[in-house]
Amino acid sequence: MWRCGGKASLGFPTGVAVDRAGDVYVAEATDQRILMIRPGSHVAATVAGTGSAGYNGNGLAALSSQLNYPTGIAVDAKGDLYIADTANCRVRVMPAADGTSFGQPMLTQHLYSIAGNGVCGSGQRSGSAALAQLWNPVAVATDQVGDLFIADSGDQSILELPVSSGSDYGTSIAAGGIAAIVGEGGNGPYLADGMPALGQTAELNDPEGIAVSAAGTLFMTDGSQHCIRAVPSSTSTVLGRSMQGGDLYTLAGALPVSNSTGLGNGTRWILTRIGDPTGITVSTSGTVLFSDRSTQLVREIG
C-alpha cells in the first residue's frame, strides 16, 4: 500500500501523466490538488494546489495556489506540468525551470495561467490566450514541439495554443494566441466522416480525452457519440487508413450513415462498439489506447 500525504487513499483521480524520469502525476479533482509519485516510492506528495477550491491569483507558489476541480494533466518533454483547471475555466502550467514561456516570465514550482481569463464561455478568443474564454476545459496534451491542445468540453471543441505562429490542422494561429482546430462549437449535425475538422461538418459531443502522436495526428474521445476521432496534421496513412490533413475521421466506434429515407440516423460500427470513451493516449509504437467508462475496459487500436 502507498500513502497519499498521510492518508492511504485518493479523493477522485481524474487524470494521470508520466514524465521522462518516470515520475507519475495524478489530478485529484475533488481534493483540488495535483500529486506526484516518484519511481519506487510508496508516498504521493502534493506538488500543486492547497486542497481548497478557488482561484487566488497568477504566479504564486504552486503549493499556495488554489485549484478548482482540476481534471486533466499533461507533462511535456521539458518536464513542464500542464493542468486543466476545469471549474476555473483556465489552463495552468507549473514550469520545470525558470524562464519565459507563452510570453510570461516564470519561476519553477510556481503556477501560471496560460489560457482562459476565468470567465466561462465560448466568446472572446482573439489576441492573448490568457485573455480568452474557455468553457470547462477537461483535458490537455502537448506535441513534440511544445504546442498545447485543450479539450474544451463546454464548447465541444479542441483548442490549440502554439508556441510559434503558423498554420496547424488547417487553422492559422499566432504565437501566444488560441483557436479552435476541431469542432463546430455546439451539438450540431454529425454529418459525415472525412470532412473538414472545423465547421458545421465537425461535430464533437463530450470530448474528454486528447492525445497527439509523434507524427502530429490528433486523437480524441467523443463520448456521447461513442467513438474515437482523429485529425492528421498532414495527408498521411494513420493506422492503416489514408487520411487528408486537417480533416476529421472516425477511427473506431459509431459512424452515422443514411438510411433508405436519406436521414442520417443509422449507425455503422467501425472496429468495435464503444460505450463512453474518456481517456486516450498514444504508445511509443504508435498504437492508440483508450478507456471505455461504461464497459470498464481499456482498449487498443493498432
mmCIF file with all atom_site columns, N, CA, C and O in Angstrom, residues 246-264:
data_model
loop_
_atom_site.group_PDB
_atom_site.id
_atom_site.type_symbol
_atom_site.label_atom_id
_atom_site.label_alt_id
_atom_site.label_comp_id
_atom_site.label_asym_id
_atom_site.label_entity_id
_atom_site.label_seq_id
_atom_site.pdbx_PDB_ins_code
_atom_site.Cartn_x
_atom_site.Cartn_y
_atom_site.Cartn_z
_atom_site.occupancy
_atom_site.B_iso_or_equiv
_atom_site.pdbx_formal_charge
_atom_site.auth_seq_id
_atom_site.auth_comp_id
_atom_site.auth_asym_id
_atom_site.auth_atom_id
_atom_site.pdbx_PDB_model_num
ATOM 1  N N  . GLY A 1 246 ? -5.935  17.828 -41.825 1.00 0.00 ? 246 GLY A N  1
ATOM 2  C CA . GLY A 1 246 ? -6.927  18.811 -41.416 1.00 0.00 ? 246 GLY A CA 1
ATOM 3  C C  . GLY A 1 246 ? -8.362  18.342 -41.475 1.00 0.00 ? 246 GLY A C  1
ATOM 4  O O  . GLY A 1 246 ? -9.278  19.121 -41.160 1.00 0.00 ? 246 GLY A O  1
ATOM 5  N N  . ASP A 1 247 ? -8.607  17.079 -41.855 1.00 0.00 ? 247 ASP A N  1
ATOM 6  C CA . ASP A 1 247 ? -9.969  16.539 -41.884 1.00 0.00 ? 247 ASP A CA 1
ATOM 7  C C  . ASP A 1 247 ? -10.206 15.653 -40.657 1.00 0.00 ? 247 ASP A C  1
ATOM 8  O O  . ASP A 1 247 ? -9.261  15.153 -40.036 1.00 0.00 ? 247 ASP A O  1
ATOM 9  N N  . LEU A 1 248 ? -11.470 15.452 -40.327 1.00 0.00 ? 248 LEU A N  1
ATOM 10 C CA . LEU A 1 248 ? -11.871 14.709 -39.126 1.00 0.00 ? 248 LEU A CA 1
ATOM 11 C C  . LEU A 1 248 ? -12.386 13.327 -39.529 1.00 0.00 ? 248 LEU A C  1
ATOM 12 O O  . LEU A 1 248 ? -13.266 13.209 -40.388 1.00 0.00 ? 248 LEU A O  1
ATOM 13 N N  . TYR A 1 249 ? -11.840 12.302 -38.877 1.00 0.00 ? 249 TYR A N  1
ATOM 14 C CA . TYR A 1 249 ? -12.188 10.923 -39.205 1.00 0.00 ? 249 TYR A CA 1
ATOM 15 C C  . TYR A 1 249 ? -12.622 10.165 -37.953 1.00 0.00 ? 249 TYR A C  1
ATOM 16 O O  . TYR A 1 249 ? -12.138 10.432 -36.856 1.00 0.00 ? 249 TYR A O  1
ATOM 17 N N  . THR A 1 250 ? -13.516 9.204  -38.141 1.00 0.00 ? 250 THR A N  1
ATOM 18 C CA . THR A 1 250 ? -13.893 8.282  -37.077 1.00 0.00 ? 250 THR A CA 1
ATOM 19 C C  . THR A 1 250 ? -12.976 7.072  -37.169 1.00 0.00 ? 250 THR A C  1
ATOM 20 O O  . THR A 1 250 ? -13.027 6.312  -38.143 1.00 0.00 ? 250 THR A O  1
ATOM 21 N N  . LEU A 1 251 ? -12.129 6.924  -36.165 1.00 0.00 ? 251 LEU A N  1
ATOM 22 C CA . LEU A 1 251 ? -11.142 5.847  -36.166 1.00 0.00 ? 251 LEU A CA 1
ATOM 23 C C  . LEU A 1 251 ? -11.744 4.531  -35.678 1.00 0.00 ? 251 LEU A C  1
ATOM 24 O O  . LEU A 1 251 ? -11.410 3.451  -36.171 1.00 0.00 ? 251 LEU A O  1
ATOM 25 N N  . ALA A 1 252 ? -12.638 4.624  -34.700 1.00 0.00 ? 252 ALA A N  1
ATOM 26 C CA . ALA A 1 252 ? -13.299 3.439  -34.152 1.00 0.00 ? 252 ALA A CA 1
ATOM 27 C C  . ALA A 1 252 ? -14.594 3.870  -33.501 1.00 0.00 ? 252 ALA A C  1
ATOM 28 O O  . ALA A 1 252 ? -14.732 4.994  -33.029 1.00 0.00 ? 252 ALA A O  1
ATOM 29 N N  . GLY A 1 253 ? -15.562 2.944  -33.473 1.00 0.00 ? 253 GLY A N  1
ATOM 30 C CA . GLY A 1 253 ? -16.838 3.231  -32.834 1.00 0.00 ? 253 GLY A CA 1
ATOM 31 C C  . GLY A 1 253 ? -17.929 3.572  -33.817 1.00 0.00 ? 253 GLY A C  1
ATOM 32 O O  . GLY A 1 253 ? -17.950 3.096  -34.961 1.00 0.00 ? 253 GLY A O  1
ATOM 33 N N  . ALA A 1 254 ? -18.864 4.408  -33.387 1.00 0.00 ? 254 ALA A N  1
ATOM 34 C CA . ALA A 1 254 ? -20.079 4.680  -34.158 1.00 0.00 ? 254 ALA A CA 1
ATOM 35 C C  . ALA A 1 254 ? -19.828 5.666  -35.287 1.00 0.00 ? 254 ALA A C  1
ATOM 36 O O  . ALA A 1 254 ? -19.223 6.713  -35.092 1.00 0.00 ? 254 ALA A O  1
ATOM 37 N N  . LEU A 1 255 ? -20.326 5.333  -36.468 1.00 0.00 ? 255 LEU A N  1
ATOM 38 C CA . LEU A 1 255 ? -20.311 6.241  -37.614 1.00 0.00 ? 255 LEU A CA 1
ATOM 39 C C  . LEU A 1 255 ? -21.728 6.321  -38.168 1.00 0.00 ? 255 LEU A C  1
ATOM 40 O O  . LEU A 1 255 ? -22.261 5.333  -38.669 1.00 0.00 ? 255 LEU A O  1
ATOM 41 N N  . PRO A 1 256 ? -22.403 7.480  -38.055 1.00 0.00 ? 256 PRO A N  1
ATOM 42 C CA . PRO A 1 256 ? -23.756 7.608  -38.588 1.00 0.00 ? 256 PRO A CA 1
ATOM 43 C C  . PRO A 1 256 ? -23.773 7.421  -40.107 1.00 0.00 ? 256 PRO A C  1
ATOM 44 O O  . PRO A 1 256 ? -22.875 7.881  -40.811 1.00 0.00 ? 256 PRO A O  1
ATOM 45 N N  . VAL A 1 257 ? -24.781 6.732  -40.598 1.00 0.00 ? 257 VAL A N  1
ATOM 46 C CA . VAL A 1 257 ? -24.963 6.532  -42.038 1.00 0.00 ? 257 VAL A CA 1
ATOM 47 C C  . VAL A 1 257 ? -26.417 6.804  -42.391 1.00 0.00 ? 257 VAL A C  1
ATOM 48 O O  . VAL A 1 257 ? -27.325 6.692  -41.555 1.00 0.00 ? 257 VAL A O  1
ATOM 49 N N  . SER A 1 258 ? -26.664 7.172  -43.621 1.00 0.00 ? 258 SER A N  1
ATOM 50 C CA . SER A 1 258 ? -28.029 7.443  -44.071 1.00 0.00 ? 258 SER A CA 1
ATOM 51 C C  . SER A 1 258 ? -28.793 6.139  -44.273 1.00 0.00 ? 258 SER A C  1
ATOM 52 O O  . SER A 1 258 ? -28.242 5.124  -44.701 1.00 0.00 ? 258 SER A O  1
ATOM 53 N N  . ASN A 1 259 ? -30.089 6.180  -43.942 1.00 0.00 ? 259 ASN A N  1
ATOM 54 C CA . ASN A 1 259 ? -30.937 5.022  -44.209 1.00 0.00 ? 259 ASN A CA 1
ATOM 55 C C  . ASN A 1 259 ? -31.695 5.225  -45.518 1.00 0.00 ? 259 ASN A C  1
ATOM 56 O O  . ASN A 1 259 ? -31.415 6.131  -46.292 1.00 0.00 ? 259 ASN A O  1
ATOM 57 N N  . SER A 1 260 ? -32.684 4.397  -45.797 1.00 0.00 ? 260 SER A N  1
ATOM 58 C CA . SER A 1 260 ? -33.401 4.445  -47.066 1.00 0.00 ? 260 SER A CA 1
ATOM 59 C C  . SER A 1 260 ? -34.158 5.749  -47.271 1.00 0.00 ? 260 SER A C  1
ATOM 60 O O  . SER A 1 260 ? -34.473 6.118  -48.403 1.00 0.00 ? 260 SER A O  1
ATOM 61 N N  . THR A 1 261 ? -34.447 6.485  -46.194 1.00 0.00 ? 261 THR A N  1
ATOM 62 C CA . THR A 1 261 ? -35.168 7.744  -46.327 1.00 0.00 ? 261 THR A CA 1
ATOM 63 C C  . THR A 1 261 ? -34.221 8.921  -46.505 1.00 0.00 ? 261 THR A C  1
ATOM 64 O O  . THR A 1 261 ? -34.659 10.061 -46.643 1.00 0.00 ? 261 THR A O  1
ATOM 65 N N  . GLY A 1 262 ? -32.908 8.645  -46.455 1.00 0.00 ? 262 GLY A N  1
ATOM 66 C CA . GLY A 1 262 ? -31.934 9.716  -46.613 1.00 0.00 ? 262 GLY A CA 1
ATOM 67 C C  . GLY A 1 262 ? -31.576 10.408 -45.321 1.00 0.00 ? 262 GLY A C  1
ATOM 68 O O  . GLY A 1 262 ? -30.801 11.359 -45.321 1.00 0.00 ? 262 GLY A O  1
ATOM 69 N N  . LEU A 1 263 ? -32.137 9.953  -44.203 1.00 0.00 ? 263 LEU A N  1
ATOM 70 C CA . LEU A 1 263 ? -31.833 10.571 -42.912 1.00 0.00 ? 263 LEU A CA 1
ATOM 71 C C  . LEU A 1 263 ? -30.608 9.904  -42.302 1.00 0.00 ? 263 LEU A C  1
ATOM 72 O O  . LEU A 1 263 ? -30.431 8.690  -42.398 1.00 0.00 ? 263 LEU A O  1
ATOM 73 N N  . GLY A 1 264 ? -29.784 10.691 -41.656 1.00 0.00 ? 264 GLY A N  1
ATOM 74 C CA . GLY A 1 264 ? -28.557 10.167 -41.073 1.00 0.00 ? 264 GLY A CA 1
ATOM 75 C C  . GLY A 1 264 ? -28.763 9.612  -39.688 1.00 0.00 ? 264 GLY A C  1
ATOM 76 O O  . GLY A 1 264 ? -28.063 10.013 -38.758 1.00 0.00 ? 264 GLY A O  1
#
